XYZ file of C-alpha atoms in Angstrom:
608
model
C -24.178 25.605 13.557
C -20.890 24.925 14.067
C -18.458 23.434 16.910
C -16.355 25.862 17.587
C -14.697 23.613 20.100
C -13.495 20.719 17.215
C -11.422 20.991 14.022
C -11.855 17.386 11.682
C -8.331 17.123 9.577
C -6.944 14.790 7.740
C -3.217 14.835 6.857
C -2.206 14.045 3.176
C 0.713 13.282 1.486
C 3.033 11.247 -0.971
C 4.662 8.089 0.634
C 7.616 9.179 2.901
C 7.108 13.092 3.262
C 6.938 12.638 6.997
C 2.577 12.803 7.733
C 3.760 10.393 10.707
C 7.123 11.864 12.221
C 4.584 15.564 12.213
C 1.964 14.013 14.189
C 4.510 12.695 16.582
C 5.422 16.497 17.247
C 2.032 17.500 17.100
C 1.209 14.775 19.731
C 4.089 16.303 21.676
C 3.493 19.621 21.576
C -0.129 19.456 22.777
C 1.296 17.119 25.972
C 0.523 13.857 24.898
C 3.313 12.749 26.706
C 5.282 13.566 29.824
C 8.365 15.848 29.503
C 10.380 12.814 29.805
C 8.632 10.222 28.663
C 10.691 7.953 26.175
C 8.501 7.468 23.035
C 9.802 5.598 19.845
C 9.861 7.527 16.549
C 6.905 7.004 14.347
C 4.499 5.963 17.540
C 1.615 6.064 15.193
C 2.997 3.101 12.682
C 2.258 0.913 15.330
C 2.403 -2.364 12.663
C 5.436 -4.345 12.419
C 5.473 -4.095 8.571
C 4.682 -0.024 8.814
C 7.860 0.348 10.878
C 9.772 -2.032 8.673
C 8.855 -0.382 5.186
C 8.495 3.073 6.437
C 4.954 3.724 5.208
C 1.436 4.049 6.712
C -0.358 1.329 5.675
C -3.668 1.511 7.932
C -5.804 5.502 8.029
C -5.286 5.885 11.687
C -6.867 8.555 14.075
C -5.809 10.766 16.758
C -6.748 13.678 18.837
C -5.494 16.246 20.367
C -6.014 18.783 23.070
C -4.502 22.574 22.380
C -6.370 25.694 23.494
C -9.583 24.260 24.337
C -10.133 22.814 20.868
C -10.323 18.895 20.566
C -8.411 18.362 16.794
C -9.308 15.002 15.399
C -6.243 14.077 13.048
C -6.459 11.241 10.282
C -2.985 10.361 9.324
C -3.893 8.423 6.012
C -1.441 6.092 4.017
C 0.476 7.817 1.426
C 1.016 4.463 -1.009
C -1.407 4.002 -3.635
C -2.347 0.962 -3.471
C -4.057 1.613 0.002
C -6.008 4.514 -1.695
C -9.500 3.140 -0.785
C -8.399 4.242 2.887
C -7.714 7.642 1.547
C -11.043 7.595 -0.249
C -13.242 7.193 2.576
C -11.847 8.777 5.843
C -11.405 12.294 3.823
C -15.232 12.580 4.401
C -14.746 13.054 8.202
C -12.299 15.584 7.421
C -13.519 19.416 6.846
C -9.947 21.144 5.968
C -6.482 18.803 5.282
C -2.710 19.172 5.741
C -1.316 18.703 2.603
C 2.127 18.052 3.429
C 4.849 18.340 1.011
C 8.846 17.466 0.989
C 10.836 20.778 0.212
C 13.435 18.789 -1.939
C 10.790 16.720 -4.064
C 8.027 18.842 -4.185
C 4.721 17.376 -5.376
C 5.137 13.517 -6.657
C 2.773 11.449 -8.401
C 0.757 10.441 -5.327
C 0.547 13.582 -4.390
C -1.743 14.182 -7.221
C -3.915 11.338 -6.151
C -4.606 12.281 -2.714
C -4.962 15.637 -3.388
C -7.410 14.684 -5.693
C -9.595 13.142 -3.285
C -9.113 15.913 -0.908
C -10.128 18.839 -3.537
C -13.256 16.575 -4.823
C -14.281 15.892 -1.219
C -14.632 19.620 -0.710
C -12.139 20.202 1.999
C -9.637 23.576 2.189
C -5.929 22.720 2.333
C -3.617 24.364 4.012
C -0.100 23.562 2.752
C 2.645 23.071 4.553
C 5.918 22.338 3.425
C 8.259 19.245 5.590
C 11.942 19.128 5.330
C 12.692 22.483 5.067
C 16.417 21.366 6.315
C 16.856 18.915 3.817
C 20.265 19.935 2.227
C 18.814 21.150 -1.314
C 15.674 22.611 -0.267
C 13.736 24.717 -2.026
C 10.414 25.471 -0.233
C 9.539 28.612 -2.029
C 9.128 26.688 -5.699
C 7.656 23.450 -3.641
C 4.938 25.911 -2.417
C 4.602 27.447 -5.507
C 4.112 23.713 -7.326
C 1.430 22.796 -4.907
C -0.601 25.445 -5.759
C -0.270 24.523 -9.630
C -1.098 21.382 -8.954
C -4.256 22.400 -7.135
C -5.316 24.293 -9.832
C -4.583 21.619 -12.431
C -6.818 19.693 -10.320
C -9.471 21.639 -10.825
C -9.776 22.943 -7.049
C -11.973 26.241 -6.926
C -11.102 29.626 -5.921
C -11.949 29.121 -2.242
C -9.912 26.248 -1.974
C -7.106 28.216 -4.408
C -7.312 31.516 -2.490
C -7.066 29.670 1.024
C -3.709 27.334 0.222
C -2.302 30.504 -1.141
C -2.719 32.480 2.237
C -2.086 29.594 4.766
C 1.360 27.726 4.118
C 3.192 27.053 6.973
C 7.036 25.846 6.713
C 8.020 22.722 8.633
C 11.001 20.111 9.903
C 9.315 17.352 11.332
C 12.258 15.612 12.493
C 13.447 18.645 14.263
C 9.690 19.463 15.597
C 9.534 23.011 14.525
C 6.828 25.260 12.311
C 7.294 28.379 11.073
C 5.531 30.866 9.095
C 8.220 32.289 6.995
C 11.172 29.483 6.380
C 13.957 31.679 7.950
C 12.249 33.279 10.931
C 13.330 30.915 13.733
C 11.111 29.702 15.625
C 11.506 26.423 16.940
C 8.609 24.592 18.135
C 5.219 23.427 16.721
C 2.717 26.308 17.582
C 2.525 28.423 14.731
C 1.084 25.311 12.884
C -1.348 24.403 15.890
C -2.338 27.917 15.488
C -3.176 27.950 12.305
C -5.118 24.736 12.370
C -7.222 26.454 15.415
C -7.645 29.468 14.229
C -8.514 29.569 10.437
C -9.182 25.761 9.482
C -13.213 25.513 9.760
C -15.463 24.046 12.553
C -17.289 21.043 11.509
C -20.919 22.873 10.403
C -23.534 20.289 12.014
C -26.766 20.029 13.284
C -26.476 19.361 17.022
C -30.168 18.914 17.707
C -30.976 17.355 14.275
C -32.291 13.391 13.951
C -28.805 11.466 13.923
C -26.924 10.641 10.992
C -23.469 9.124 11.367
C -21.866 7.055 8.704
C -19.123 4.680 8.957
C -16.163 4.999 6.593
C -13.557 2.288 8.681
C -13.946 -0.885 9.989
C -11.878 -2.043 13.104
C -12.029 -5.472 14.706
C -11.935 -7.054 17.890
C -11.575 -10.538 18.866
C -14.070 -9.992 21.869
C -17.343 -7.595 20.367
C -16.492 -7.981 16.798
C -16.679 -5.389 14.034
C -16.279 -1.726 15.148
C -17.884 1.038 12.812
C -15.895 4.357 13.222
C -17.163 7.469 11.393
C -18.138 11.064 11.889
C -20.993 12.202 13.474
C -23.254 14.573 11.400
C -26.188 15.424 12.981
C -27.434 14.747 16.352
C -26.437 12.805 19.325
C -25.604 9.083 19.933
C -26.045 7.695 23.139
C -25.103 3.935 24.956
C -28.148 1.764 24.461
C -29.569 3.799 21.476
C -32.039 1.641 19.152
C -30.545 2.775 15.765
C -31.614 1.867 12.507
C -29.027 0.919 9.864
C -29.240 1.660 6.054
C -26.915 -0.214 3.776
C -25.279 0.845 0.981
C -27.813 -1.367 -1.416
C -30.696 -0.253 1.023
C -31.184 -3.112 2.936
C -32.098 -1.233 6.755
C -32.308 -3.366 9.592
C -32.141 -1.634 13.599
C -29.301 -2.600 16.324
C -28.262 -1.190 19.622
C -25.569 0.811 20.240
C -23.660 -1.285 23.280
C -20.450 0.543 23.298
C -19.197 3.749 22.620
C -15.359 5.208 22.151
C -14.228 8.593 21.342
C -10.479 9.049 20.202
C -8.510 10.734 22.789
C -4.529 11.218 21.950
C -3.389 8.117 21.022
C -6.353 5.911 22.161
C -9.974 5.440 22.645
C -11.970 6.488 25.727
C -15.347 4.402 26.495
C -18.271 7.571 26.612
C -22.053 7.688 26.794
C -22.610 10.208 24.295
C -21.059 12.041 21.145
C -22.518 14.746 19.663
C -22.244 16.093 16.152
C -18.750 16.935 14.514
C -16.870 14.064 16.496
C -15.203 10.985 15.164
C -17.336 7.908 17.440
C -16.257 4.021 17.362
C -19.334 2.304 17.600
C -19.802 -1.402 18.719
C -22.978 -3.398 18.571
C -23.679 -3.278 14.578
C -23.253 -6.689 13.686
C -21.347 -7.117 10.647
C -21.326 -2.823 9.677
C -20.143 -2.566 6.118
C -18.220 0.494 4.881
C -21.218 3.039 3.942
C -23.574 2.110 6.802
C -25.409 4.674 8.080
C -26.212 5.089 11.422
C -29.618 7.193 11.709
C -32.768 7.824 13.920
C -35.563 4.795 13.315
C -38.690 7.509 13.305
C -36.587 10.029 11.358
C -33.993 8.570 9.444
C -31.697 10.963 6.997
C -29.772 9.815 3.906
C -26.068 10.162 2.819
C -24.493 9.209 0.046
C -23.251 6.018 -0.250
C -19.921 5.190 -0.332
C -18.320 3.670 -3.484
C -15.041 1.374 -2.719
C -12.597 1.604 -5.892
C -12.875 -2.422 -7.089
C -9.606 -4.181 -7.245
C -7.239 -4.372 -9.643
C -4.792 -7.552 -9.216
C -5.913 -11.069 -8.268
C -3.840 -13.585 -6.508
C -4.911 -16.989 -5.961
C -3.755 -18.398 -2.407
C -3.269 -22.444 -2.467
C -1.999 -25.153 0.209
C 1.551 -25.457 -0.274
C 2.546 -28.675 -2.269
C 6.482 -28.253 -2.245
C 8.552 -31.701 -1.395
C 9.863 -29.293 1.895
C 6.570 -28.322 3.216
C 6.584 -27.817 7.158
C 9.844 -27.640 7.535
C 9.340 -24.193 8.161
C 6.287 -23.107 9.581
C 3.715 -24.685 11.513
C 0.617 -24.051 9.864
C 0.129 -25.777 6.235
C -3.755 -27.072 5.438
C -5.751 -26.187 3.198
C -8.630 -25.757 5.781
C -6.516 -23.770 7.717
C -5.502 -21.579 4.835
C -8.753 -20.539 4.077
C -10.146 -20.112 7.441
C -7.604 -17.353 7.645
C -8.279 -15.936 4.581
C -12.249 -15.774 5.414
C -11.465 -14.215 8.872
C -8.931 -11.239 6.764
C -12.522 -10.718 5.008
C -13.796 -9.836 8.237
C -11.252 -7.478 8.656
C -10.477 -6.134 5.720
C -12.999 -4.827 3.380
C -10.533 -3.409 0.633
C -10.210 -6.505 -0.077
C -12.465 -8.590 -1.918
C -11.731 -12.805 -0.747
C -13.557 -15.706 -2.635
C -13.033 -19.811 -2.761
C -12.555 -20.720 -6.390
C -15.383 -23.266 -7.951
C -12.882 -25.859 -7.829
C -12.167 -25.382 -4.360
C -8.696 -25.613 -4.643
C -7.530 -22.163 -3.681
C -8.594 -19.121 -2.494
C -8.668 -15.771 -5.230
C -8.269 -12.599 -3.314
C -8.328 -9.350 -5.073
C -6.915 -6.560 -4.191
C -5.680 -2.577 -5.365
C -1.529 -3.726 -6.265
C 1.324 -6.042 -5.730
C 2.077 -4.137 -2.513
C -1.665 -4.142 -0.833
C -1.663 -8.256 -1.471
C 1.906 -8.760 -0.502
C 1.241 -7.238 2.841
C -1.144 -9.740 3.640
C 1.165 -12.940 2.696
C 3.839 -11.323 4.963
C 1.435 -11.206 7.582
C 0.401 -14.524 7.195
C 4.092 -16.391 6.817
C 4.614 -14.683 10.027
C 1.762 -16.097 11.867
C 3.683 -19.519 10.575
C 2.008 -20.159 7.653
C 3.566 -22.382 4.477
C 1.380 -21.648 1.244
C 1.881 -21.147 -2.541
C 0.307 -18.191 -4.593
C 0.304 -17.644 -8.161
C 0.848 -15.089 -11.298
C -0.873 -11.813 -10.210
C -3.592 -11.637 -12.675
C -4.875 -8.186 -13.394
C -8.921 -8.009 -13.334
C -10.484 -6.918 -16.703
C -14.069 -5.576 -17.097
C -16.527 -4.545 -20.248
C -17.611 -1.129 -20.960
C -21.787 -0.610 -21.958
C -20.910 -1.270 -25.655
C -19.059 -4.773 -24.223
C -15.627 -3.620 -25.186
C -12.063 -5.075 -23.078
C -11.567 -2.606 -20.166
C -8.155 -3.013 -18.356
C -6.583 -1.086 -15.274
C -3.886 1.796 -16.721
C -1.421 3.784 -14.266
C -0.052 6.657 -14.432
C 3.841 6.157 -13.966
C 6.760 8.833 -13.212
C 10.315 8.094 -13.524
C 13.128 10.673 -12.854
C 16.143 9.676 -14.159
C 19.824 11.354 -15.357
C 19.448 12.827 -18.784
C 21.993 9.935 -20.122
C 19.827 7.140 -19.309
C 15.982 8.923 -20.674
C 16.166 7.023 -23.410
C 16.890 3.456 -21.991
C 13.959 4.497 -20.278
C 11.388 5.172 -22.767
C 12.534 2.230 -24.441
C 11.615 -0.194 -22.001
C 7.996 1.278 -21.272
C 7.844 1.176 -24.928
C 8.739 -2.535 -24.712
C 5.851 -3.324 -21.783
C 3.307 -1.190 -23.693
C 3.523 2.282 -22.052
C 2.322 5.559 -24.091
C 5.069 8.683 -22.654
C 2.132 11.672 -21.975
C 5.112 14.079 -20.468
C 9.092 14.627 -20.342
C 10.587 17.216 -18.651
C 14.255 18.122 -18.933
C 16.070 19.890 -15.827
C 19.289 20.633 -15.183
C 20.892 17.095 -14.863
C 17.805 15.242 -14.155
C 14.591 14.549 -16.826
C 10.901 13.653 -15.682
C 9.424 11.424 -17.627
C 5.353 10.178 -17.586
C 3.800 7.270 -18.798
C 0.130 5.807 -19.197
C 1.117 1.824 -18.991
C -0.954 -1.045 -18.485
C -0.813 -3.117 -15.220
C 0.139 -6.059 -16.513
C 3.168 -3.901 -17.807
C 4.197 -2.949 -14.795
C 4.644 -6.068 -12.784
C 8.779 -6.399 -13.197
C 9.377 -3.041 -14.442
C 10.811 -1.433 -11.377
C 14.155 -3.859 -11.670
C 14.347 -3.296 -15.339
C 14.080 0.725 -14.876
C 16.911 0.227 -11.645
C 19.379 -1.943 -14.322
C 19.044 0.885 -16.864
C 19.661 3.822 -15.288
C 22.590 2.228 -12.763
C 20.582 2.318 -9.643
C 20.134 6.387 -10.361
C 16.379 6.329 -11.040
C 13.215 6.959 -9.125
C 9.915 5.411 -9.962
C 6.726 5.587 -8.723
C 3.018 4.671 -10.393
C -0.341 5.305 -9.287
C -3.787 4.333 -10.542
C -5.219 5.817 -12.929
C -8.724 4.569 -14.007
C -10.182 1.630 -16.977
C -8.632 2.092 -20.423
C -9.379 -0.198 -23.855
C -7.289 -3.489 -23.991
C -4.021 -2.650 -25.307
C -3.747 -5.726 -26.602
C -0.795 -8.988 -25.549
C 2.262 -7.563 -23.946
C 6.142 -9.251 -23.809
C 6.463 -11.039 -20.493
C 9.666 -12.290 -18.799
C 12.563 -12.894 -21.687
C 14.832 -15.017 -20.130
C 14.406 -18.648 -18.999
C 14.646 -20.350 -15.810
C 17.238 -22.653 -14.417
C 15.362 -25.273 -12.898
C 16.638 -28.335 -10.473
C 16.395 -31.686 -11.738
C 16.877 -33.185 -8.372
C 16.020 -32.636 -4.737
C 19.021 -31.918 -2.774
C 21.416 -29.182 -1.319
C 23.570 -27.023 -4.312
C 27.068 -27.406 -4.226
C 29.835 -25.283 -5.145
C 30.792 -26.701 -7.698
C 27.936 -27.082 -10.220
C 26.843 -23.440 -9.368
C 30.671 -22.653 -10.619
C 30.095 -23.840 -14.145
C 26.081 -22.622 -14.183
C 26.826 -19.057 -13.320
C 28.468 -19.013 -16.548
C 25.143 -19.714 -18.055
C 23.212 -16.976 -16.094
C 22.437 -15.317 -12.893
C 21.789 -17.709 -10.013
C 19.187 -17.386 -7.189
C 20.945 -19.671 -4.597
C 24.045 -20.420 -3.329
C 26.143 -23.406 -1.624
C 23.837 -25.708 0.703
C 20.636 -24.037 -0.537
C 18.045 -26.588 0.176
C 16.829 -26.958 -3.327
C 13.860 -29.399 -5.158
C 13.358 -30.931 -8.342
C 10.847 -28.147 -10.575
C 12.826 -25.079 -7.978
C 13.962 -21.963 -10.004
C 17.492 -21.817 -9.573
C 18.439 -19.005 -11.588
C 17.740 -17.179 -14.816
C 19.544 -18.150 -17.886
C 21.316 -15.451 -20.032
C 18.079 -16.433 -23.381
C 15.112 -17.200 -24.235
C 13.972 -20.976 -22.853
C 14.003 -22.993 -19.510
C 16.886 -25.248 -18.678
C 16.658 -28.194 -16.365
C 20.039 -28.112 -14.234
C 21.905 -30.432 -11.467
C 22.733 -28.284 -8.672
C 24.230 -31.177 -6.808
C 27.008 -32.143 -9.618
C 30.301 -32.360 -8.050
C 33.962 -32.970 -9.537
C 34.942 -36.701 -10.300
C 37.951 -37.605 -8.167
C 40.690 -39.521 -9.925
C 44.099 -40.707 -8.438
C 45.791 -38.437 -10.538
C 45.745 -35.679 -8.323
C 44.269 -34.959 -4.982
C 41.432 -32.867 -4.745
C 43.168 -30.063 -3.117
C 44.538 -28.944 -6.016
C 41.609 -27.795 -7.303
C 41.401 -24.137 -7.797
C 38.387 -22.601 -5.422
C 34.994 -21.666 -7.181
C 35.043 -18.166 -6.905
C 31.165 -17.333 -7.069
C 29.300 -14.596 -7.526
C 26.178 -13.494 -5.087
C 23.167 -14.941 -5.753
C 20.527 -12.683 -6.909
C 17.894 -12.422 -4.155
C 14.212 -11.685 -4.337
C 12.224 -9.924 -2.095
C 7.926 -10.854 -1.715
C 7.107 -8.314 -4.428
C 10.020 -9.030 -6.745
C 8.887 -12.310 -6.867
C 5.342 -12.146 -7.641
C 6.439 -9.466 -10.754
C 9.140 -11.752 -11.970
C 7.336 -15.158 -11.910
C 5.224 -16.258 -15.269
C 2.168 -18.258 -15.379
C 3.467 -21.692 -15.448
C 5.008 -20.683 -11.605
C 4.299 -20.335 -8.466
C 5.811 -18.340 -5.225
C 6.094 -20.368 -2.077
C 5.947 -18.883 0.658
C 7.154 -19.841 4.474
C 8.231 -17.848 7.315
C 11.785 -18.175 6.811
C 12.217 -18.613 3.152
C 10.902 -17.465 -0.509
C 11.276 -19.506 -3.404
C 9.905 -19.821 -6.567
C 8.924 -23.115 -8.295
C 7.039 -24.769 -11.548
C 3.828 -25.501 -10.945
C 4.104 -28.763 -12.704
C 7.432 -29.920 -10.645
C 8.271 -32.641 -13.191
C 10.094 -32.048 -16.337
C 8.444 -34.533 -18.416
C 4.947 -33.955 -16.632
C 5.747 -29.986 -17.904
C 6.638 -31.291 -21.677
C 3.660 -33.362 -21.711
C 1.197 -30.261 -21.137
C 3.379 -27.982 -23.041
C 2.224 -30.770 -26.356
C -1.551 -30.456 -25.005
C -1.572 -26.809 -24.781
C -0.888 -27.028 -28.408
């Protein structure tokens, strides 16, 4: 039957086509707040780091009241590497928004979480943000979504239902409308549409229960939290369920706690029945995949696969001549105790001690997904060092090299196309498309990983700042066998001690510098990058030898130029494998591993 009284949707989109400024309006226009009630924009980013990069980095749920109908909205993360969140919450989902900026149409992660979304079954209704964008052009953004469906291989259901249900949006503004020029100002018409012609979750109310859990949440106080959908049955407070794992391993636990999602938060309830979204506390350590079924009549789902990682990072105790002077927490114990509890936490990732037990490995889907952990972390005051992100290879059945490809997209001025292709060429990327518009050419790649760690500044230099780039996963292709790393040496301090004016005046000349004036600096610290090929070991301290010939006021001033300046990801692409990134809440630098110069020469002879 179904529950005419719920509607399951999930909201998908590219990264920053507005999924969480809409559900702001749709929160508002169903009376989630008072009249005047003061909310800040993007309520549902509630992490520091989502409000400071402007994407959704954490699947997050909400509900709404409008008509009598309870909507259960999934605002998922648009960035690809947090795709496993996409993955997995689509399946409490029966229809998704596919939302859709009227200026960019479609992008290259709109492909992959449509993807999902057409694969998973659900019907999307499209609806196309920005509409006041200067530029617009909603008509041919509609028009590309429904190509792209149909590339996608979506069926004629899900075909003939996108083409009849588009619904034309500004989310800043907080209006919907049905046709783009018709006027209407508030969010109804897309409420409507939701209520009226997205379908009821089809369950079986007085079935055995079967309720799987697709997102872990944590709390200090009762632990793990299982959240999922509810497929059949009831669950009650105090239920004796039994648990099947996703390897088959069943063992039985009590349900002691039971949420529902109401607006913006959870409400503590006896029961939920079939077709609602449930947080459930009392299975010790739930897994993604768990189901949650009747002991005398238990049903099976299908389990649920997590994509594996892609990158690998290993986390060690920092060893840097200024350790502590910034942040508070620097042991090795401590290190990995924190690591081990983001296990808990996070099961996208996969965390493991090394042999040796001198580090930590964790894995992880891209440079972004791993990087928001270490900025987490330096601001909880911790000092630590990571390496080289090292992509994770695996064999095929005949034991041939598999390594992650992506798909990459760059738009770029017709002038500067073929700078372009030349430097994927360079880092080992195949071109699979170009496109040539009226000023601007789309080009598409299939690249290696590994070549894409550093290409992002490289694409910026050659096109002048002018080009957009974006990559996605793709799947495991054959080896493509060694790719060029970084060209340029490193400047490198000899000594430890603050840079001074003048020796950075005659380096610059030699390259581009990563500090400037009173930089605390340390003997084996990269300094700057030198205009070829080989490291050079400079004295940032140097100053000018006074004589009594003249006094040192006559000196001309060192006219500098900016330092260049790295941000967490930039530095993790740029470093090789001889160097590390060190990490502490106020500063990045990056470093030799082997601080030393001769203790560097001595196993650059044994590595030969």
């Amino acid at each position: 039957m179904r529950v005419e009284n719920l509607r399951d949707i999930a909201i998908i989109a590219h990264v920053d086509h507005g999924k969480t400024t809409l559900c702001d309006k749709l929160l508002r226009a169903a009376g989630a707040f008072r009249a005047n009630q003061e909310v800040q924009e993007r309520v549902l980013d509630s992490n520091d780091q989502e409000r400071e990069r402007g994407i959704t980095i954490l699947a997050k749920n909400i509900s709404i009241d409008y008509n009598g109908v309870k909507i259960n909205i999934i605002d998922t993360p648009g960035h690809a590497d947090f795709g496993g969140e996409v993955e997995r919450v689509l399946r409490m989902a029966d229809g998704a928004l596919l939302l859709v900026d009227a200026f960019e149409g479609p992008m290259p992660q709109t492909r992959f979480v449509l993807r999902h979304a057409i694969d998973t079954g659900l019907y999307v209704m499209i609806v196309i943000n920005k509409i006041d964008r200067p530029g617009a052009d909603p008509e041919k953004a509609y028009n590309d979504c429904l190509d792209l469906m149909a590339d996608l291989g979506a069926t004629d259901e899900q075909l003939e239902f996108a083409m009849e249900h588009v619904v034309y949006c500004s989310g800043v503004n907080g209006y919907a409308r049905l046709d783009p020029e018709d006027g209407n100002m508030d969010m109804y018409p897309l409420l409507d549409m939701i209520v009226n012609d997205l379908p009821a979750p089809e369950v079986d109310v007085d079935g055995p229960l079967a309720m799987q859990c697709v997102t872990i949440d944590h709390s200090n106080f009762v632990g793990r939290i299982g959240i999922g959908r509810v497929y059949s049955g009831t669950i009650h407070t105090g239920d004796q369920i039994l648990v099947v794992k996703n390897d088959g391993e069943r063992k039985t636990a009590t349900v002691k706690q039971l949420f529902t999602f109401d607006y913006l938060g959870r409400t503590e309830c006896s029961e939920v029945e079939a077709g609602d979204i449930a947080a459930v506390v009392g299975v010790d350590n739930t897994d993604i995949g768990d189901v949650y079924t009747d002991p005398e009549n238990p049903v099976e789902l299908d389990p649920i696969e997590i994509d594996p990682p892609t990158l690998s990072i290993v986390f060690e105790a920092s060893t840097s001549p200024l350790v502590g002077r910034d942040g508070d927490i620097v042991g090795a114990r401590q290190l990995k105790e924190r690591l081990f509890n983001e296990r808990e936490n996070n099961v996208t990732m996969r965390i493991e001690e090394l042999p040796d037990k001198s580090g930590v490995e964790v894995s992880g889907r891209g440079i972004l997904h791993l990087s928001v952990l270490m900025e987490t972390m330096r601001r909880e005051g911790y000092e630590f060092q990571v390496g080289r992100p090292r992509v994770l290879f695996k064999k095929d059945e005949n034991g041939n090299l598999q390594e992650p490809i992506e798909q990459a997209v760059v738009e770029c001025p017709d002038e500067y196309a073929g700078k372009v292709i030349e430097v994927f060429g360079n880092a080992g990327g195949t071109m699979t498309s170009m496109e040539t518009g009226t000023s601007v050419t789309h080009l598409e790649f299939r690249i290696p990983t590994r070549g894409i760690m550093g290409l992002k500044n490289r694409i910026l230099n050659v096109t002048h700042g002018e080009g957009v780039f974006y990559h996605t996963f793709l799947e495991y292709g054959p080896y493509a066998g060694e790719i060029g790393g970084r060209k340029n040496g490193a400047m490198i301090a000899m000594t430890t001690e603050k840079a001074v004016a003048y020796a950075l005046g005659t380096l610059q000349e030699r390259g581009a510098l990563f500090v400037e004036p009173g930089t605390e600096c340390y003997e084996g610290m990269l300094v700057g990058e030198r205009n070829q090929p080989g490291d050079m070991v400079v004295n940032i301290a140097r100053t000018k030898n006074l004589g009594n010939q003249r006094s040192s006021t006559a000196d001309i001033s060192v006219q500098l130029v900016p330092p260049r300046t790295f941000s967490l990801e930039e530095a993790l692409e740029y470093i090789i494998d001889d160097e590390l990134v060190e990490i502490t809440p106020k500063n990045i630098r990056m470093r030799k591993r082997l601080l030393n110069a001769t203790d560097r020469k001595k196993a650059a002879n044994r590595a030969k």
